[in-house]
Coordinates of C-alpha atoms and ligand atoms in Angstrom, one line a residue:
M1003 CA -24.3 5.4 -2.7
K1004 CA -25.0 2.7 -0.1
T1005 CA -23.3 4.8 2.6
G1006 CA -25.0 3.1 5.5
Q1007 CA -24.3 -0.5 4.5
A1008 CA -21.8 -3.2 4.4
L1009 CA -21.5 -5.7 1.5
V1010 CA -21.7 -9.2 2.7
G1011 CA -22.3 -12.1 0.3
G1012 CA -23.4 -9.8 -2.5
R1013 CA -26.1 -8.1 -0.4
W1014 CA -25.9 -4.6 1.1
R1015 CA -26.5 -5.1 4.8
D1016 CA -27.3 -2.9 7.7
A1017 CA -25.2 -3.1 10.9
A1018 CA -26.7 -2.5 14.4
A1019 CA -24.8 0.7 14.7
R1020 CA -23.3 3.4 12.5
F1021 CA -20.3 5.7 12.8
P1022 CA -19.8 9.2 11.4
V1023 CA -17.4 10.2 8.6
T1024 CA -16.0 13.7 8.7
D1025 CA -14.6 16.1 6.1
P1026 CA -11.1 17.0 7.4
A1027 CA -11.3 20.4 5.7
T1028 CA -14.5 21.5 7.5
G1029 CA -14.8 19.1 10.4
E1030 CA -18.4 18.4 9.4
T1031 CA -20.0 15.0 9.4
I1032 CA -20.7 14.0 5.8
A1033 CA -22.2 10.5 6.2
E1034 CA -22.9 7.7 8.6
V1035 CA -21.6 4.3 7.8
A1036 CA -22.3 0.8 8.9
D1037 CA -20.3 0.0 12.1
C1038 CA -20.0 -3.8 11.6
D1039 CA -19.4 -5.9 14.6
G1040 CA -17.5 -9.2 14.9
R1041 CA -20.6 -11.2 14.0
L1042 CA -21.0 -9.5 10.7
T1043 CA -17.3 -9.9 10.0
V1044 CA -17.8 -13.7 10.5
E1045 CA -20.7 -13.6 8.1
A1046 CA -18.5 -11.9 5.6
V1047 CA -15.9 -14.7 6.0
D1048 CA -18.7 -17.3 5.6
A1049 CA -19.6 -15.6 2.3
A1050 CA -16.0 -15.5 1.1
A1051 CA -15.4 -19.1 2.1
A1052 CA -18.6 -20.2 0.3
A1053 CA -17.6 -18.3 -2.9
L1054 CA -14.1 -19.6 -3.0
P1055 CA -14.5 -23.0 -4.7
A1056 CA -16.4 -21.6 -7.7
W1057 CA -14.2 -18.5 -8.0
R1058 CA -10.9 -20.3 -8.0
A1059 CA -12.4 -22.9 -10.5
M1060 CA -13.7 -20.2 -12.9
P1061 CA -11.5 -20.1 -16.1
A1062 CA -8.9 -17.3 -15.7
H1063 CA -10.1 -15.4 -18.8
E1064 CA -13.7 -15.2 -17.3
R1065 CA -12.3 -13.9 -14.0
A1066 CA -10.2 -11.5 -16.0
A1067 CA -13.2 -10.2 -17.9
I1068 CA -15.1 -9.4 -14.7
M1069 CA -12.1 -7.6 -13.2
R1070 CA -11.6 -5.6 -16.4
R1071 CA -15.2 -4.5 -16.2
A1072 CA -14.7 -3.4 -12.6
A1073 CA -11.6 -1.4 -13.7
E1074 CA -13.5 0.3 -16.5
L1075 CA -16.4 1.2 -14.2
L1076 CA -13.9 2.6 -11.7
A1077 CA -12.0 4.7 -14.3
G1078 CA -15.3 5.8 -15.8
R1079 CA -16.4 7.2 -12.4
A1080 CA -13.1 8.7 -11.5
G1081 CA -14.5 12.2 -11.2
A1082 CA -17.4 11.3 -9.0
I1083 CA -15.4 8.9 -6.8
G1084 CA -12.6 11.5 -6.6
A1085 CA -15.1 14.0 -5.2
V1086 CA -16.1 11.5 -2.5
M1087 CA -12.5 10.9 -1.7
T1088 CA -11.8 14.6 -1.4
A1089 CA -14.7 15.0 1.0
E1090 CA -13.6 12.3 3.4
Q1091 CA -9.8 12.4 3.0
G1092 CA -9.1 16.1 2.1
K1093 CA -6.7 15.7 -0.9
P1094 CA -7.3 18.1 -3.9
L1095 CA -9.9 16.9 -6.4
A1096 CA -7.3 16.5 -9.2
E1097 CA -5.1 14.3 -7.0
A1098 CA -8.1 12.2 -5.8
T1099 CA -9.4 11.7 -9.4
G1100 CA -5.9 10.8 -10.5
E1101 CA -5.7 8.2 -7.7
V1102 CA -9.0 6.6 -8.8
V1103 CA -7.6 6.3 -12.4
A1104 CA -4.4 4.8 -11.0
G1105 CA -6.4 2.5 -8.8
A1106 CA -8.4 1.3 -11.8
D1107 CA -5.1 0.7 -13.5
H1108 CA -4.0 -1.6 -10.7
L1109 CA -7.1 -3.6 -11.1
L1110 CA -6.7 -3.7 -14.9
W1111 CA -3.1 -4.9 -14.7
A1112 CA -4.1 -7.6 -12.3
A1113 CA -6.9 -8.6 -14.6
E1114 CA -4.4 -9.2 -17.3
E1115 CA -2.1 -11.1 -15.0
T1116 CA -4.9 -13.5 -14.1
R1117 CA -4.2 -15.3 -17.3
R1118 CA -0.5 -15.7 -16.5
V1119 CA -0.6 -17.4 -13.1
Y1120 CA 1.6 -20.2 -14.3
G1121 CA 2.8 -23.4 -12.7
E1122 CA 6.2 -25.1 -13.3
T1123 CA 7.6 -28.4 -14.4
I1124 CA 10.9 -29.1 -12.7
P1125 CA 13.4 -31.7 -14.2
S1126 CA 13.4 -34.8 -12.1
T1127 CA 16.3 -37.0 -11.2
S1128 CA 14.6 -40.1 -12.5
T1129 CA 12.9 -41.1 -15.8
D1130 CA 10.1 -42.5 -13.7
T1131 CA 9.1 -39.4 -11.8
R1132 CA 7.8 -36.0 -12.6
I1133 CA 7.8 -32.8 -10.5
W1134 CA 5.1 -30.2 -10.9
L1135 CA 4.4 -27.0 -9.2
L1136 CA 0.7 -26.2 -9.2
P1137 CA -0.3 -22.5 -8.4
E1138 CA -3.3 -22.4 -6.0
P1139 CA -5.0 -19.4 -4.4
V1140 CA -4.1 -19.1 -0.7
G1141 CA -7.8 -18.9 0.1
V1142 CA -9.9 -16.3 1.9
V1143 CA -8.0 -13.1 2.3
A1144 CA -8.7 -10.3 4.8
A1145 CA -7.5 -7.0 3.6
I1146 CA -7.0 -4.0 5.9
T1147 CA -6.3 -0.6 4.3
P1148 CA -5.3 2.9 5.4
W1149 CA -6.9 6.3 4.8
N1150 CA -4.1 8.1 2.9
F1151 CA -4.8 6.5 -0.5
P1152 CA -8.4 5.3 0.1
V1153 CA -8.9 3.7 -3.4
S1154 CA -5.5 2.6 -4.7
M1155 CA -4.5 0.9 -1.5
I1156 CA -7.7 -1.2 -1.9
T1157 CA -7.2 -2.1 -5.6
R1158 CA -3.5 -2.9 -5.1
K1159 CA -4.6 -5.7 -2.7
L1160 CA -7.9 -6.7 -4.4
G1161 CA -6.4 -7.0 -7.9
P1162 CA -3.7 -9.5 -7.2
A1163 CA -5.8 -11.4 -4.6
L1164 CA -8.7 -11.9 -7.1
A1165 CA -6.3 -12.6 -9.9
A1166 CA -4.8 -15.5 -7.9
G1167 CA -8.3 -16.9 -7.3
C1168 CA -8.7 -15.8 -3.7
T1169 CA -11.9 -14.3 -2.3
V1170 CA -11.7 -11.2 -0.1
V1171 CA -13.1 -9.5 3.0
L1172 CA -12.0 -5.9 3.0
K1173 CA -11.9 -3.6 6.0
P1174 CA -11.0 0.0 4.9
S1175 CA -9.9 2.7 7.3
E1176 CA -12.7 4.1 9.4
L1177 CA -11.6 7.5 8.3
T1178 CA -12.3 6.8 4.6
P1179 CA -15.0 4.2 4.2
L1180 CA -17.0 6.0 1.5
S1181 CA -14.3 5.6 -1.2
A1182 CA -14.4 1.8 -0.3
V1183 CA -18.1 1.8 -0.7
A1184 CA -17.7 3.4 -4.2
V1185 CA -15.2 0.7 -5.2
A1186 CA -17.5 -2.0 -3.9
E1187 CA -20.4 -0.6 -6.0
C1188 CA -18.2 -0.9 -9.1
L1189 CA -17.3 -4.4 -8.3
T1190 CA -20.9 -5.4 -7.6
E1191 CA -22.0 -3.9 -11.0
A1192 CA -19.1 -5.6 -12.8
G1193 CA -20.7 -8.9 -12.0
F1194 CA -18.5 -10.5 -9.3
P1195 CA -20.3 -13.6 -7.9
P1196 CA -21.7 -12.9 -4.4
G1197 CA -19.2 -13.4 -1.7
V1198 CA -16.1 -13.0 -3.9
F1199 CA -15.7 -9.5 -2.5
N1200 CA -17.1 -8.4 0.8
L1201 CA -16.8 -5.0 2.4
V1202 CA -16.9 -4.6 6.2
T1203 CA -16.8 -1.0 7.4
T1204 CA -16.3 -0.6 11.1
A1205 CA -15.0 1.8 13.6
R1206 CA -13.8 -1.1 15.8
P1207 CA -10.8 -2.4 14.0
Q1208 CA -9.7 -4.5 17.0
E1209 CA -13.0 -6.4 16.9
F1210 CA -12.5 -7.1 13.1
A1211 CA -8.9 -8.3 13.8
E1212 CA -10.1 -10.6 16.5
A1213 CA -12.8 -12.1 14.3
I1214 CA -10.4 -12.8 11.4
M1215 CA -7.6 -14.0 13.5
A1216 CA -9.9 -16.5 15.3
D1217 CA -11.2 -17.9 12.0
P1218 CA -9.1 -20.6 10.4
R1219 CA -10.8 -20.1 7.1
V1220 CA -8.9 -16.8 6.7
R1221 CA -5.6 -17.9 5.3
K1222 CA -4.0 -14.6 4.5
I1223 CA -4.0 -11.1 5.8
S1224 CA -2.8 -8.2 3.7
F1225 CA -2.3 -5.1 5.7
T1226 CA -1.2 -1.6 4.9
G1227 CA -0.9 0.9 7.8
S1228 CA 1.3 1.9 10.7
T1229 CA 4.2 -0.2 12.0
A1230 CA 2.6 -0.4 15.4
V1231 CA -0.6 -2.1 14.2
G1232 CA 1.3 -4.2 11.7
K1233 CA 3.5 -5.6 14.5
N1234 CA 0.4 -6.5 16.5
L1235 CA -1.1 -8.3 13.5
I1236 CA 2.1 -10.3 13.1
R1237 CA 1.9 -11.4 16.7
Q1238 CA -1.8 -12.2 16.5
S1239 CA -1.5 -14.2 13.4
A1240 CA 1.0 -16.6 14.9
D1241 CA -1.5 -18.9 16.6
D1242 CA -3.2 -19.9 13.4
V1243 CA 0.0 -19.5 11.2
K1244 CA -1.7 -17.3 8.7
R1245 CA 0.2 -15.8 5.8
L1246 CA 0.8 -12.1 6.1
S1247 CA 1.8 -9.2 3.9
V1248 CA 2.5 -6.0 5.8
E1249 CA 3.2 -2.7 4.1
L1250 CA 4.1 -0.4 7.0
G1251 CA 5.6 3.0 7.8
G1252 CA 8.5 4.6 6.0
H1253 CA 11.3 7.1 6.5
A1254 CA 12.5 7.9 3.0
P1255 CA 15.9 9.5 2.5
V1256 CA 16.7 11.6 -0.6
L1257 CA 20.3 11.8 -1.7
V1258 CA 21.2 14.8 -3.9
F1259 CA 24.8 14.6 -5.2
P1260 CA 26.6 17.6 -6.6
D1261 CA 26.4 16.4 -10.2
A1262 CA 22.6 16.2 -10.0
D1263 CA 20.2 18.3 -12.1
V1264 CA 19.4 20.4 -9.0
A1265 CA 16.3 22.1 -10.4
A1266 CA 14.8 18.7 -11.4
A1267 CA 15.7 17.3 -8.0
A1268 CA 14.0 20.1 -6.2
A1269 CA 10.9 19.7 -8.4
G1270 CA 10.9 15.9 -7.8
V1271 CA 11.3 16.4 -4.0
A1272 CA 8.5 19.0 -4.0
R1273 CA 6.2 16.6 -5.9
S1274 CA 6.8 13.5 -3.7
K1275 CA 7.0 15.6 -0.4
F1276 CA 3.9 17.8 -0.8
M1277 CA 1.6 15.3 -2.6
N1278 CA -1.3 14.3 -0.3
A1279 CA 0.0 16.9 2.2
G1280 CA 3.0 14.7 2.9
Q1281 CA 0.8 11.9 4.1
A1282 CA 2.4 9.1 2.1
C1283 CA 4.6 6.2 3.2
T1284 CA 7.1 7.1 0.5
S1285 CA 7.2 10.7 1.4
P1286 CA 10.8 12.1 1.7
N1287 CA 11.6 12.5 5.4
R1288 CA 15.4 13.3 5.2
I1289 CA 16.8 15.2 2.3
Y1290 CA 20.6 14.9 2.2
V1291 CA 22.0 17.5 -0.2
H1292 CA 25.6 18.1 -1.0
E1293 CA 26.7 21.4 0.5
S1294 CA 27.9 22.8 -2.8
V1295 CA 24.3 22.7 -4.2
A1296 CA 22.3 23.0 -1.0
A1297 CA 21.6 26.8 -1.4
E1298 CA 20.4 26.4 -5.0
F1299 CA 18.4 23.3 -4.1
T1300 CA 16.7 24.9 -1.0
D1301 CA 15.9 28.1 -3.0
E1302 CA 14.1 26.1 -5.6
L1303 CA 12.3 23.9 -3.1
V1304 CA 11.1 26.9 -1.1
K1305 CA 9.9 28.6 -4.3
L1306 CA 7.9 25.5 -5.2
A1307 CA 6.6 25.1 -1.6
E1308 CA 5.4 28.7 -1.5
A1309 CA 3.6 28.3 -4.9
I1310 CA 1.3 25.7 -3.4
T1311 CA -2.2 26.8 -2.6
V1312 CA -3.4 25.2 0.6
G1313 CA -7.1 24.9 1.3
N1314 CA -10.2 22.8 1.0
G1315 CA -9.4 20.2 -1.6
A1316 CA -12.8 20.6 -3.2
D1317 CA -12.1 24.3 -4.1
P1318 CA -10.7 25.1 -7.5
G1319 CA -7.1 26.0 -7.6
V1320 CA -6.2 24.3 -4.3
T1321 CA -3.1 22.2 -4.7
M1322 CA -2.8 20.9 -1.1
G1323 CA -5.5 19.9 1.3
P1324 CA -5.8 19.6 5.1
L1325 CA -4.2 17.0 7.3
I1326 CA -6.4 14.1 8.1
D1327 CA -7.1 14.9 11.8
D1328 CA -6.0 16.9 14.8
R1329 CA -3.6 14.2 15.9
A1330 CA -1.7 14.4 12.6
L1331 CA -1.6 18.2 12.8
A1332 CA -0.2 18.0 16.4
K1333 CA 2.5 15.6 15.3
V1334 CA 3.6 17.9 12.5
R1335 CA 3.8 20.8 14.8
R1336 CA 5.7 18.8 17.4
H1337 CA 8.3 17.7 14.8
I1338 CA 8.8 21.3 13.6
E1339 CA 9.1 22.7 17.1
D1340 CA 11.6 20.1 18.1
A1341 CA 13.7 20.8 15.0
L1342 CA 13.6 24.6 15.6
A1343 CA 14.5 24.1 19.2
H1344 CA 17.6 22.1 18.2
G1345 CA 18.9 24.6 15.7
A1346 CA 17.0 24.0 12.5
R1347 CA 15.8 27.1 10.5
L1348 CA 12.5 27.8 8.8
A1349 CA 13.2 28.4 5.1
T1350 CA 9.5 29.0 4.2
T1351 CA 7.3 31.7 5.6
R1352 CA 4.9 30.3 8.1
R1353 CA 1.2 30.8 7.2
E1354 CA -0.7 28.6 9.6
G1355 CA -4.1 28.0 8.0
P1356 CA -7.4 27.5 9.9
G1357 CA -8.4 24.1 11.0
R1358 CA -6.2 21.3 9.9
L1359 CA -4.5 23.2 7.1
H1360 CA -0.7 23.3 7.5
P1361 CA 1.6 25.2 5.1
P1362 CA 4.2 23.3 3.1
T1363 CA 7.3 23.8 5.2
V1364 CA 11.0 23.6 4.4
L1365 CA 13.5 23.3 7.2
T1366 CA 17.3 23.8 6.8
G1367 CA 20.1 23.1 9.2
V1368 CA 18.5 19.8 10.1
T1369 CA 20.5 17.1 11.8
D1370 CA 20.1 13.3 12.0
E1371 CA 19.3 13.4 15.7
M1372 CA 16.2 15.5 15.5
L1373 CA 12.8 13.9 16.1
L1374 CA 11.6 14.4 12.5
C1375 CA 14.7 12.4 11.3
R1376 CA 13.8 9.5 13.6
E1377 CA 9.9 9.4 13.5
E1378 CA 7.7 9.4 10.4
T1379 CA 6.2 13.0 10.2
F1380 CA 3.4 12.2 7.8
G1381 CA 3.0 15.8 6.9
P1382 CA 4.2 18.6 4.6
V1383 CA 7.6 19.2 6.2
A1384 CA 10.8 18.9 4.1
P1385 CA 13.9 18.6 6.3
V1386 CA 17.1 19.5 4.4
L1387 CA 20.3 18.0 5.8
T1388 CA 23.7 18.5 4.1
F1389 CA 26.8 16.5 3.5
G1390 CA 30.2 17.7 2.3
D1391 CA 33.4 16.6 0.5
G1392 CA 34.7 15.2 3.8
E1393 CA 32.1 12.5 3.6
S1394 CA 32.4 9.5 1.3
T1395 CA 29.4 8.3 -0.7
E1396 CA 29.4 5.2 1.6
E1397 CA 29.2 7.4 4.6
V1398 CA 26.2 9.3 3.2
V1399 CA 24.5 6.1 2.3
A1400 CA 25.1 4.8 5.9
R1401 CA 23.3 7.9 7.2
A1402 CA 20.4 7.2 4.8
N1403 CA 20.3 3.6 6.0
A1404 CA 20.4 4.5 9.7
T1405 CA 16.6 4.0 10.3
P1406 CA 14.5 1.1 11.4
Y1407 CA 12.4 1.6 8.2
G1408 CA 13.2 0.5 4.7
L1409 CA 10.5 1.4 2.2
A1410 CA 11.5 4.0 -0.3
A1411 CA 14.7 6.0 -1.1
Y1412 CA 15.4 8.6 -3.8
L1413 CA 18.7 9.3 -5.5
W1414 CA 19.7 12.2 -7.7
T1415 CA 22.9 12.0 -9.7
R1416 CA 24.1 11.8 -13.3
D1417 CA 27.0 9.5 -12.5
L1418 CA 26.2 6.0 -13.7
A1419 CA 28.6 4.2 -11.5
R1420 CA 27.2 6.1 -8.4
V1421 CA 23.7 5.1 -9.4
V1422 CA 24.7 1.5 -9.5
R1423 CA 26.7 1.5 -6.3
V1424 CA 24.3 3.5 -4.2
C1425 CA 21.2 1.5 -5.4
E1426 CA 23.0 -1.7 -4.4
D1427 CA 23.9 -0.3 -0.9
L1428 CA 20.6 1.4 0.0
Q1429 CA 18.6 -0.9 2.4
F1430 CA 15.2 0.0 1.0
G1431 CA 12.6 -2.0 -0.9
I1432 CA 12.2 0.7 -3.6
V1433 CA 14.7 3.2 -5.0
S1434 CA 13.7 6.0 -7.4
V1435 CA 16.5 7.3 -9.5
N1436 CA 16.3 10.9 -10.9
G1437 CA 12.6 11.2 -10.2
A1438 CA 11.2 8.0 -11.8
P1439 CA 7.8 7.0 -10.4
L1440 CA 7.5 4.5 -7.6
A1441 CA 4.1 2.9 -7.8
P1442 CA 3.1 1.8 -11.3
P1443 CA 1.0 -1.4 -11.3
Q1444 CA 3.8 -3.5 -12.8
G1445 CA 6.3 -2.5 -10.1
P1446 CA 6.6 -4.8 -7.0
F1447 CA 6.1 -2.1 -4.3
G1448 CA 7.1 -3.0 -0.8
G1449 CA 9.6 -2.6 2.0
V1450 CA 12.3 -4.2 4.1
K1451 CA 13.1 -4.0 7.8
G1452 CA 10.5 -2.1 9.8
S1453 CA 8.6 -1.2 6.6
G1454 CA 7.3 -4.7 6.4
Y1455 CA 7.4 -7.6 3.9
G1456 CA 5.4 -8.7 0.9
R1457 CA 5.1 -6.9 -2.5
E1458 CA 2.1 -5.3 -4.2
G1459 CA 2.1 -4.9 -7.9
G1460 CA 3.9 -6.8 -10.7
H1461 CA 3.7 -10.6 -10.9
H1462 CA 5.4 -10.6 -7.4
G1463 CA 2.2 -9.0 -6.1
V1464 CA 0.1 -11.8 -7.4
E1465 CA 2.5 -14.5 -6.1
D1466 CA 1.9 -13.1 -2.6
F1467 CA -1.6 -14.6 -2.9
V1468 CA -0.5 -18.0 -4.4
E1469 CA 0.5 -21.2 -2.8
Y1470 CA 2.7 -23.4 -5.0
K1471 CA 1.7 -27.0 -4.5
Y1472 CA 4.6 -29.3 -5.2
V1473 CA 3.4 -32.6 -6.7
S1474 CA 5.9 -35.4 -7.1
V1475 CA 4.5 -38.0 -9.6
G1476 CA 5.8 -41.6 -9.7
L1477 CA 5.1 -43.3 -13.0
G1478 CA 5.5 -46.8 -11.7
Ligands
NAD1592 P1 -3.2 2.6 10.9 O1 -2.3 1.5 11.3 O2 -3.8 3.4 12.1 O3 -4.5 2.0 10.2 C1 -4.4 1.2 9.1 C2 -5.6 0.3 9.1 O4 -5.5 -0.6 10.2 C3 -6.9 0.9 9.2 O5 -7.9 0.2 8.4 C4 -7.3 0.8 10.7 O6 -8.7 0.7 10.9 C5 -6.7 -0.6 10.9 N1 -6.4 -0.9 12.3 C6 -6.1 0.0 13.3 N2 -6.0 -0.6 14.5 C7 -6.1 -1.9 14.2 C8 -6.0 -3.1 15.0 N3 -5.7 -3.1 16.3 N4 -6.2 -4.3 14.4 C9 -6.4 -4.4 13.0 N5 -6.5 -3.3 12.3 C10 -6.4 -2.1 12.8 O7 -2.5 3.5 9.8 P2 -3.0 4.8 9.1 O8 -2.9 5.9 10.0 O9 -4.4 4.5 8.5 O10 -2.0 4.9 7.9 C11 -0.8 5.5 8.0 C12 0.3 4.6 8.1 O11 0.3 3.7 7.0 C13 1.6 5.3 8.0 O12 2.6 4.8 8.9 C14 2.1 4.9 6.6 O13 3.5 5.0 6.4 C15 1.5 3.6 6.4 N6 1.4 3.3 5.0 C16 2.2 2.4 4.4 C17 2.2 2.1 3.1 C18 3.1 1.1 2.4 O14 2.8 0.7 1.3 N7 4.1 0.6 3.1 C19 1.2 2.7 2.3 C20 0.4 3.7 2.9 C21 0.5 3.9 4.2

């Protein structure tokens, strides 16, 4: 693997400096990676801008064929790339491998969509005019991705951008650059023309941001990460009026109504909560359970939490890995301590692991005012809150909506009318009903409110990288 190098204009390049990548399970340095400066970023934009005319002009089925090859290479190497991901990110090998397969699927879906980037003909008011909408790529895209899903966050941006005919400069998280290098190797081997895809690894994200913001050739920024950084990018992008998609933090509520399949709800919550050690933007942060089923639900959830084996994700049998860094661990602890100090109770037994291992934790007696109900925990803590017959469905939904975020929400009920009404009233970009998955490649994933704007996946995801040119034709 070209661990020390960036990919600029189809060539693997050295940077003047390197930065270390650590294994969160052991704290050991596992590689040193190119620490690209602003100048190398500009060279990557040069390459992307130079590659744009030919890439956008290439027939869609030819572009699709290259993207399909990349997806096949990625899926074919899922085991090896999964091992790299586990080493730098910590998630269990099975989860990491599954993510690479899912990441390849995003690329494959976008490859197929390449051939369906259609324009429109709009009926005109006169026999002597025609109105056409021509789809065009927005241009050079800068993509910035987080560490929690180091492959799928990349392919969810790359796929639609490339399908639309854009060229890309990718800056992955400095915590997980090796997975990005592995993706870049697949893309290079698949035969993308030089410059269509460029990889800039750097431990100086601010410098990268300054370089892309100052460059008028970068027409779109696609960002996934924290709300704080996303807000900065929104401000910075104003001067050059760049297009932006921002997938930011979340604070997902779960609503478990008394008519729900309680065991299935507990299993679904355990899956979405403890996956990736709770480090997901869609991770449940407030679990509202009707008091008549709260004891049954909590017992099930505790059983499932305690069946999880926490350890080094590379070890067989481990089903939950470490948190990404010490800051993440400190935040999880702070949220638990605050909740306990304000009257919550620990329902799981506490088995603090060594290093950054934190046990899956279930808290009961949680109230909306506690810190973990207001801030994104990003860790394996399941806070159970209750509601009773005295509260209407509207009031429970209002509690769920009372957050600045609006990414994902989960609903468990067998009542069809309630499904419809609650789905309509939830102020979130995505709602999962009775455990249905949230992020298949055909689904337009994204948030509202403080969780950002823009969609990834589905044809909406491709449209985020398309400008529709309105052509009004006079026939004379
Ligand atoms: P982060 O904001 O710290 O980093 C994300 C990316 O931004 C990284 O590549 C980082 O290097 C870069 N970055 C940091 N400072 C920057 C700056 N000043 N200018 C430009 N880029 C900068 O977030 P993170 O800790 O990597 O990821 C966790 C966050 O991401 C959580 O809040 C989570 O909810 C969110 N997230 C959202 C989604 C979604 O789809 N909505 C998906 C995954 C993660």
